[in-house]
DNA sequence: CTTGACCTTCCAGTGGCTGGAAACCTTATA
DNA sequence: TATAAGGTTTCCAGCCACTGGAAGGTCAAG
């Protein structure tokens, strides 16, 4: 049974985050020591690592909660997990698409900008241009 | 001179957001009407549109403030703007990279998951696997 | 006169932490 | 025994960029 700091080290999470997960009931400690310290056992360490990984894949806390309960449920069907993963996948694809567009626009602008002492700048022009009907 | 709602419509921003931008001093109204309503003129509309575009390219509020002041400064050099844009570009490339990795991982997992009633699920396994030293 | 659509201010909440204060516990050292 | 350093506890505030809602003022139409 580890104190919170050791549990944090063992799972690669910040101590504050482990405490936060306990507060929101995502991964609650196994119990408390006599002096009130949170105690984490193997099961909790595994859950914390599980959550760290799922968070790194940008699952929300609520989704992590859902995944954890599926993870704990011996009778779960993998269809639930898959549909959750596919939903996240679609969102990530969208985000990826937006980000690529953004990157291309910005790259195009930066390329067009000579970046010297002259005041004219295509970047600012593009932000300002074809605005709320101010000159065509 | 438009009221806040009309200004919001003209620039494609939510009314609340326009008010927020006024509160934080990003785009302050031209003045107030007798009854205390915020009033927006052409200049402010152009600034709001400018900000909307820059925000859509994921510039932060502070960066927008900086861009706006460059935009307003007749003596600015385009190098300032370009360096800001390039900095953002690098961040976006990083984010893109991470997101692609994330997508590939998740796609791989979803593909490996048969998604039926059987309880064994590669997605959960991968979250749980090679954890905090619990079985190798 | 009422209805409805505006507008105002202010306060609270979002997500997922993160920082800090004040106090307690443990261990090591002088 | 004092004390200092490091852990831990609780609670409260702040981050970002809004967003929602309450309570009230204003204005035009019917």
Coordinates of N, CA, C and O in Angstrom, one line a residue, chain A residues 1-131:
Chain A
X1 N 0.8 -1.2 0.0 CA 0.0 0.0 0.0 C 0.9 1.3 0.0 O 1.7 1.5 0.9
X2 N 0.7 2.1 -1.0 CA 1.5 3.3 -1.2 C 0.8 4.5 -0.8 O -0.4 4.7 -0.9
X3 N 1.6 5.5 -0.3 CA 1.1 6.8 -0.1 C 0.8 7.5 -1.4 O 1.3 7.0 -2.5
X4 N 0.2 8.6 -1.4 CA -0.2 9.2 -2.7 C 1.0 9.6 -3.6 O 0.9 9.5 -4.8
X5 N 2.1 10.1 -2.9 CA 3.2 10.5 -3.7 C 3.9 9.3 -4.4 O 4.2 9.4 -5.6
X6 N 4.0 8.2 -3.7 CA 4.5 7.0 -4.3 C 3.6 6.5 -5.4 O 4.1 6.0 -6.5
X7 N 2.3 6.5 -5.2 CA 1.4 6.1 -6.2 C 1.5 6.9 -7.4 O 1.5 6.5 -8.5
X8 N 1.7 8.2 -7.2 CA 1.8 9.2 -8.3 C 3.1 8.8 -9.1 O 3.1 8.7 -10.3
X9 N 4.2 8.6 -8.4 CA 5.4 8.2 -9.1 C 5.3 6.9 -9.9 O 5.7 6.8 -11.0
X10 N 4.6 6.0 -9.2 CA 4.4 4.6 -9.9 C 3.6 4.7 -11.1 O 3.8 3.9 -12.0
X11 N 2.7 5.7 -11.2 CA 1.8 5.7 -12.3 C 2.1 6.8 -13.3 O 1.5 6.9 -14.4
X12 N 3.0 7.7 -13.0 CA 3.4 8.8 -13.9 C 2.4 9.9 -13.9 O 2.4 10.7 -14.9
X13 N 1.6 10.0 -12.8 CA 0.7 11.2 -12.7 C 1.2 12.1 -11.7 O 1.9 11.7 -10.7
X14 N 0.9 13.4 -11.8 CA 1.2 14.3 -10.7 C 0.3 14.0 -9.4 O -0.8 13.6 -9.6
X15 N 0.9 14.2 -8.3 CA 0.2 14.0 -7.0 C -1.1 14.7 -7.0 O -2.1 14.1 -6.6
X16 N -1.1 15.9 -7.4 CA -2.3 16.7 -7.4 C -3.4 16.1 -8.2 O -4.6 16.1 -7.9
X17 N -3.0 15.5 -9.3 CA -4.0 14.9 -10.2 C -4.6 13.6 -9.6 O -5.8 13.4 -9.7
X18 N -3.7 12.8 -8.9 CA -4.2 11.6 -8.2 C -5.2 12.0 -7.2 O -6.3 11.4 -7.0
X19 N -4.9 13.1 -6.4 CA -5.8 13.6 -5.4 C -7.1 14.1 -6.0 O -8.2 13.8 -5.5
X20 N -7.0 14.7 -7.2 CA -8.2 15.2 -7.9 C -9.0 14.0 -8.3 O -10.3 14.0 -8.2
X21 N -8.4 13.0 -8.9 CA -9.2 11.8 -9.3 C -9.9 11.2 -8.1 O -11.0 10.6 -8.2
X22 N -9.3 11.2 -6.9 CA -10.0 10.7 -5.7 C -11.2 11.6 -5.4 O -12.2 11.1 -5.1
X23 N -11.0 12.9 -5.5 CA -12.0 13.9 -5.1 C -13.3 13.7 -6.0 O -14.4 13.7 -5.5
X24 N -13.0 13.5 -7.3 CA -14.2 13.3 -8.2 C -14.7 11.9 -8.3 O -15.6 11.6 -9.1
X25 N -14.0 11.0 -7.5 CA -14.5 9.6 -7.4 C -14.2 8.8 -8.6 O -14.8 7.8 -8.9
X26 N -13.1 9.2 -9.4 CA -12.7 8.4 -10.5 C -11.9 7.2 -10.1 O -12.2 6.1 -10.5
X27 N -10.9 7.5 -9.3 CA -10.1 6.4 -8.7 C -9.9 6.7 -7.2 O -9.2 7.6 -6.8
X28 N -10.7 6.0 -6.4 CA -10.7 6.3 -5.0 C -9.6 5.4 -4.3 O -9.5 4.2 -4.8
X29 N -8.9 5.9 -3.3 CA -7.9 5.1 -2.7 C -8.6 3.9 -2.0 O -9.7 3.8 -1.7
X30 N -7.7 2.9 -1.7 CA -8.1 1.6 -1.1 C -8.6 1.9 0.3 O -9.5 1.2 0.8
X31 N -8.1 2.9 0.9 CA -8.5 3.3 2.3 C -7.5 4.4 2.8 O -6.9 5.0 2.0
X32 N -7.6 4.6 4.1 CA -6.7 5.6 4.7 C -5.9 5.0 5.8 O -6.3 4.1 6.5
X33 N -4.7 5.5 5.9 CA -3.8 5.1 7.0 C -4.3 5.7 8.3 O -5.2 6.6 8.3
X34 N -3.7 5.3 9.5 CA -4.1 5.9 10.8 C -4.1 7.4 10.8 O -4.9 8.0 11.4
X35 N -3.1 7.9 10.1 CA -2.9 9.4 10.1 C -3.7 10.1 9.0 O -3.6 11.3 8.8
X36 N -4.6 9.3 8.3 CA -5.4 9.9 7.4 C -4.9 10.0 5.9 O -5.5 10.6 5.1
X37 N -3.7 9.4 5.8 CA -3.1 9.4 4.4 C -3.9 8.5 3.5 O -4.3 7.4 3.9
X38 N -4.0 8.9 2.2 CA -4.6 8.0 1.2 C -3.7 6.8 1.0 O -2.5 7.0 0.9
X39 N -4.3 5.6 0.8 CA -3.5 4.4 0.5 C -3.9 3.8 -0.8 O -5.1 3.6 -1.0
X40 N -2.9 3.5 -1.6 CA -3.2 2.9 -2.9 C -2.6 1.5 -3.0 O -1.4 1.3 -2.7
X41 N -3.4 0.6 -3.4 CA -2.9 -0.8 -3.7 C -2.7 -1.1 -5.2 O -2.9 -0.2 -6.0
X42 N -2.5 -2.3 -5.5 CA -2.2 -2.7 -6.9 C -3.4 -2.4 -7.8 O -3.2 -1.8 -8.9
X43 N -4.6 -2.7 -7.3 CA -5.8 -2.4 -8.1 C -5.9 -0.9 -8.5 O -6.1 -0.6 -9.7
X44 N -5.6 -0.1 -7.5 CA -5.8 1.4 -7.7 C -4.7 1.9 -8.7 O -4.9 2.7 -9.5
X45 N -3.5 1.3 -8.5 CA -2.4 1.7 -9.3 C -2.7 1.3 -10.8 O -2.4 2.1 -11.7
X46 N -3.3 0.2 -11.0 CA -3.6 -0.2 -12.3 C -4.7 0.7 -12.9 O -4.6 1.1 -14.1
X47 N -5.6 1.1 -12.0 CA -6.7 2.0 -12.5 C -6.1 3.3 -12.9 O -6.5 3.9 -13.9
X48 N -5.2 3.8 -12.1 CA -4.6 5.1 -12.3 C -3.8 5.1 -13.6 O -3.9 6.0 -14.5
X49 N -3.1 4.0 -13.9 CA -2.4 3.9 -15.1 C -3.3 3.8 -16.3 O -3.1 4.5 -17.3
X50 N -4.4 3.1 -16.1 CA -5.4 2.9 -17.1 C -6.0 4.3 -17.5 O -6.0 4.7 -18.6
X51 N -6.3 5.1 -16.4 CA -6.8 6.4 -16.7 C -5.8 7.3 -17.4 O -6.1 8.1 -18.3
X52 N -4.6 7.2 -16.9 CA -3.5 8.1 -17.5 C -3.5 7.8 -19.0 O -3.4 8.7 -19.8
X53 N -3.5 6.5 -19.4 CA -3.4 6.2 -20.8 C -4.7 6.7 -21.6 O -4.6 7.2 -22.7
X54 N -5.8 6.4 -21.0 CA -7.1 6.9 -21.7 C -7.1 8.4 -21.8 O -7.5 8.9 -22.9
X55 N -6.7 9.1 -20.8 CA -6.6 10.6 -20.9 C -5.6 11.0 -22.0 O -5.9 12.0 -22.7
X56 N -4.5 10.3 -22.1 CA -3.5 10.6 -23.1 C -4.2 10.4 -24.5 O -3.8 11.1 -25.4
X57 N -5.1 9.6 -24.6 CA -5.9 9.4 -25.8 C -7.1 10.3 -25.9 O -8.0 10.1 -26.6
X58 N -7.1 11.3 -25.0 CA -8.1 12.4 -25.0 C -9.5 11.9 -24.7 O -10.4 12.6 -25.0
X59 N -9.6 10.8 -24.0 CA -10.9 10.5 -23.4 C -11.2 11.4 -22.2 O -10.2 11.8 -21.5
X60 N -12.4 11.9 -22.1 CA -12.7 12.8 -21.0 C -12.8 12.0 -19.7 O -12.8 10.8 -19.7
X61 N -12.9 12.7 -18.6 CA -13.0 12.1 -17.3 C -14.2 11.2 -17.3 O -14.2 10.1 -16.8
X62 N -15.3 11.7 -17.8 CA -16.6 11.0 -17.8 C -16.4 9.7 -18.6 O -17.0 8.6 -18.3
X63 N -15.8 9.8 -19.8 CA -15.5 8.6 -20.6 C -14.6 7.7 -19.9 O -14.8 6.4 -20.0
X64 N -13.7 8.2 -19.2 CA -12.8 7.3 -18.4 C -13.6 6.5 -17.4 O -13.3 5.4 -17.1
X65 N -14.5 7.3 -16.7 CA -15.4 6.6 -15.7 C -16.1 5.4 -16.4 O -16.1 4.3 -15.8
X66 N -16.6 5.7 -17.6 CA -17.4 4.7 -18.3 C -16.5 3.5 -18.6 O -16.8 2.3 -18.4
X67 N -15.3 3.8 -19.2 CA -14.3 2.8 -19.6 C -13.9 2.0 -18.3 O -13.8 0.8 -18.4
X68 N -13.7 2.7 -17.2 CA -13.3 2.0 -16.0 C -14.4 1.0 -15.6 O -14.1 -0.1 -15.2
X69 N -15.6 1.4 -15.7 CA -16.7 0.5 -15.2 C -16.8 -0.7 -16.2 O -17.1 -1.8 -15.7
X70 N -16.6 -0.4 -17.4 CA -16.6 -1.5 -18.4 C -15.4 -2.5 -18.1 O -15.5 -3.7 -18.2
X71 N -14.3 -1.8 -17.8 CA -13.0 -2.5 -17.5 C -13.2 -3.4 -16.3 O -12.7 -4.6 -16.2
X72 N -14.0 -2.9 -15.3 CA -14.2 -3.7 -14.1 C -15.3 -4.8 -14.3 O -15.3 -5.7 -13.5
X73 N -16.2 -4.5 -15.2 CA -17.3 -5.4 -15.4 C -16.9 -6.7 -16.2 O -16.6 -6.6 -17.4
X74 N -16.9 -7.8 -15.5 CA -16.5 -9.0 -16.2 C -17.4 -9.4 -17.3 O -17.1 -10.1 -18.3
X75 N -18.7 -9.0 -17.2 CA -19.7 -9.4 -18.2 C -19.9 -8.3 -19.3 O -20.8 -8.5 -20.1
X76 N -19.0 -7.3 -19.3 CA -19.2 -6.3 -20.3 C -19.1 -6.9 -21.7 O -18.4 -7.9 -21.9
X77 N -19.7 -6.3 -22.7 CA -19.4 -6.7 -24.1 C -18.4 -5.7 -24.7 O -18.5 -4.5 -24.4
X78 N -17.6 -6.2 -25.5 CA -16.6 -5.3 -26.1 C -17.2 -4.3 -27.1 O -16.6 -3.3 -27.5
X79 N -18.4 -4.6 -27.5 CA -19.1 -3.7 -28.4 C -19.3 -2.3 -27.8 O -19.1 -1.2 -28.5
X80 N -19.5 -2.2 -26.5 CA -19.6 -0.9 -25.8 C -18.3 -0.1 -25.9 O -18.4 1.1 -26.2
X81 N -17.3 -0.8 -25.6 CA -16.0 -0.1 -25.7 C -15.7 0.3 -27.1 O -15.2 1.5 -27.3
X82 N -15.9 -0.5 -28.0 CA -15.6 -0.2 -29.4 C -16.4 1.0 -29.9 O -15.9 1.9 -30.5
X83 N -17.7 1.1 -29.5 CA -18.5 2.2 -30.0 C -18.0 3.5 -29.4 O -18.0 4.5 -30.0
X84 N -17.6 3.4 -28.1 CA -17.0 4.6 -27.5 C -15.7 5.0 -28.2 O -15.5 6.2 -28.5
X85 N -14.9 4.0 -28.5 CA -13.7 4.3 -29.2 C -13.9 4.9 -30.6 O -13.3 5.9 -31.0
X86 N -14.9 4.4 -31.3 CA -15.2 4.9 -32.6 C -15.7 6.3 -32.6 O -15.5 7.1 -33.4
X87 N -16.5 6.6 -31.6 CA -17.1 7.9 -31.4 C -15.9 8.9 -31.2 O -15.8 10.0 -31.8
X88 N -15.0 8.5 -30.3 CA -13.8 9.4 -30.1 C -13.0 9.5 -31.3 O -12.4 10.6 -31.6
X89 N -12.9 8.4 -32.1 CA -12.1 8.4 -33.3 C -12.7 9.4 -34.3 O -11.9 10.2 -34.9
X90 N -14.0 9.5 -34.4 CA -14.6 10.4 -35.3 C -14.3 11.8 -34.9 O -14.0 12.7 -35.7
X91 N -14.4 12.1 -33.6 CA -14.1 13.4 -33.1 C -12.7 13.8 -33.4 O -12.4 15.0 -33.8
X92 N -11.8 12.9 -33.2 CA -10.4 13.2 -33.5 C -10.1 13.4 -34.9 O -9.4 14.3 -35.3
X93 N -10.8 12.7 -35.8 CA -10.7 12.9 -37.2 C -11.1 14.3 -37.6 O -10.5 15.0 -38.3
X94 N -12.2 14.8 -37.0 CA -12.7 16.1 -37.2 C -11.7 17.1 -36.8 O -11.4 18.1 -37.5
X95 N -11.2 16.9 -35.6 CA -10.2 17.9 -35.0 C -9.0 17.9 -35.9 O -8.5 19.0 -36.2
X96 N -8.6 16.8 -36.4 CA -7.4 16.7 -37.2 C -7.7 17.5 -38.5 O -6.8 18.2 -39.0
X97 N -8.8 17.3 -39.1 CA -9.2 18.0 -40.3 C -9.1 19.5 -40.1 O -8.5 20.2 -40.9
X98 N -9.7 20.0 -39.0 CA -9.7 21.4 -38.7 C -8.3 21.9 -38.6 O -7.9 23.0 -39.1
X99 N -7.6 21.2 -37.8 CA -6.2 21.6 -37.5 C -5.3 21.7 -38.8 O -4.5 22.5 -38.9
X100 N -5.6 20.7 -39.7 CA -4.8 20.7 -40.9 C -5.2 22.0 -41.8 O -4.3 22.6 -42.3
X101 N -6.4 22.3 -41.8 CA -6.9 23.5 -42.5 C -6.2 24.7 -41.9 O -5.7 25.6 -42.7
X102 N -6.3 24.8 -40.6 CA -5.7 25.9 -39.9 C -4.2 26.0 -40.2 O -3.7 27.1 -40.5
X103 N -3.5 24.9 -40.2 CA -2.1 24.8 -40.4 C -1.8 25.4 -41.8 O -0.9 26.2 -42.1
X104 N -2.6 24.9 -42.8 CA -2.3 25.3 -44.2 C -2.5 26.8 -44.4 O -1.7 27.4 -45.1
X105 N -3.6 27.3 -43.8 CA -3.9 28.7 -43.9 C -2.8 29.5 -43.4 O -2.3 30.5 -44.0
X106 N -2.4 29.1 -42.2 CA -1.4 29.9 -41.5 C 0.0 29.8 -42.2 O 0.7 30.8 -42.3
X107 N 0.3 28.6 -42.7 CA 1.5 28.4 -43.4 C 1.6 29.3 -44.7 O 2.6 29.9 -45.0
X108 N 0.4 29.3 -45.4 CA 0.3 30.1 -46.6 C 0.5 31.5 -46.3 O 1.3 32.2 -47.0
X109 N -0.1 32.0 -45.2 CA 0.1 33.4 -44.8 C 1.5 33.7 -44.5 O 2.1 34.7 -44.9
X110 N 2.1 32.9 -43.7 CA 3.5 33.1 -43.2 C 4.4 33.2 -44.4 O 5.4 33.9 -44.5
X111 N 4.1 32.3 -45.4 CA 5.0 32.2 -46.5 C 4.9 33.5 -47.4 O 5.8 34.0 -47.9
X112 N 3.6 34.0 -47.4 CA 3.4 35.2 -48.2 C 3.9 36.5 -47.6 O 4.2 37.5 -48.2
X113 N 4.1 36.4 -46.3 CA 4.6 37.5 -45.5 C 6.1 37.7 -45.6 O 6.9 36.8 -45.3
X114 N 6.6 38.8 -46.2 CA 8.0 38.9 -46.4 C 8.8 39.0 -45.1 O 10.0 38.7 -45.0
X115 N 8.1 39.4 -44.0 CA 8.7 39.4 -42.7 C 9.9 40.3 -42.5 O 10.9 40.0 -42.0
X116 N 9.8 41.5 -43.1 CA 10.9 42.5 -42.9 C 10.4 43.8 -42.2 O 9.4 43.7 -41.5
X117 N 11.0 44.9 -42.5 CA 10.6 46.1 -41.8 C 9.4 46.8 -42.5 O 8.8 47.8 -41.9
X118 N 9.0 46.3 -43.6 CA 7.9 47.0 -44.3 C 6.6 46.7 -43.5 O 6.5 45.6 -43.0
X119 N 5.7 47.7 -43.5 CA 4.5 47.5 -42.7 C 3.4 46.6 -43.3 O 2.6 46.2 -42.7
X120 N 3.5 46.5 -44.6 CA 2.4 45.7 -45.3 C 2.6 44.2 -45.0 O 3.7 43.7 -45.2
X121 N 1.5 43.6 -44.6 CA 1.6 42.2 -44.1 C 0.4 41.4 -44.5 O -0.7 41.7 -44.1
X122 N 0.5 40.4 -45.3 CA -0.6 39.6 -45.8 C -1.4 38.9 -44.7 O -2.6 38.7 -44.8
X123 N -0.7 38.7 -43.6 CA -1.4 38.0 -42.5 C -2.5 38.9 -41.9 O -3.7 38.6 -41.8
X124 N -2.0 40.1 -41.5 CA -3.0 41.1 -41.0 C -4.1 41.4 -42.1 O -5.2 41.5 -41.8
X125 N -3.6 41.6 -43.3 CA -4.6 41.9 -44.4 C -5.6 40.8 -44.5 O -6.8 41.1 -44.7
X126 N -5.3 39.6 -44.3 CA -6.2 38.5 -44.5 C -7.2 38.5 -43.3 O -8.4 38.2 -43.5
X127 N -6.7 38.9 -42.1 CA -7.7 39.0 -41.0 C -8.6 40.1 -41.2 O -9.8 40.0 -40.9
X128 N -8.1 41.2 -41.8 CA -8.9 42.4 -42.0 C -9.8 42.3 -43.2 O -10.9 42.8 -43.2
X129 N -9.3 41.6 -44.2 CA -10.0 41.7 -45.5 C -11.3 41.1 -45.6 O -11.7 40.3 -44.7
X130 N -12.1 41.5 -46.6 CA -13.5 41.1 -46.9 C -14.2 40.9 -45.6 O -14.8 39.9 -45.3
X131 N -14.2 42.0 -44.8 CA -14.7 42.0 -43.5 C -16.2 42.2 -43.5 O -16.9 41.7 -44.3

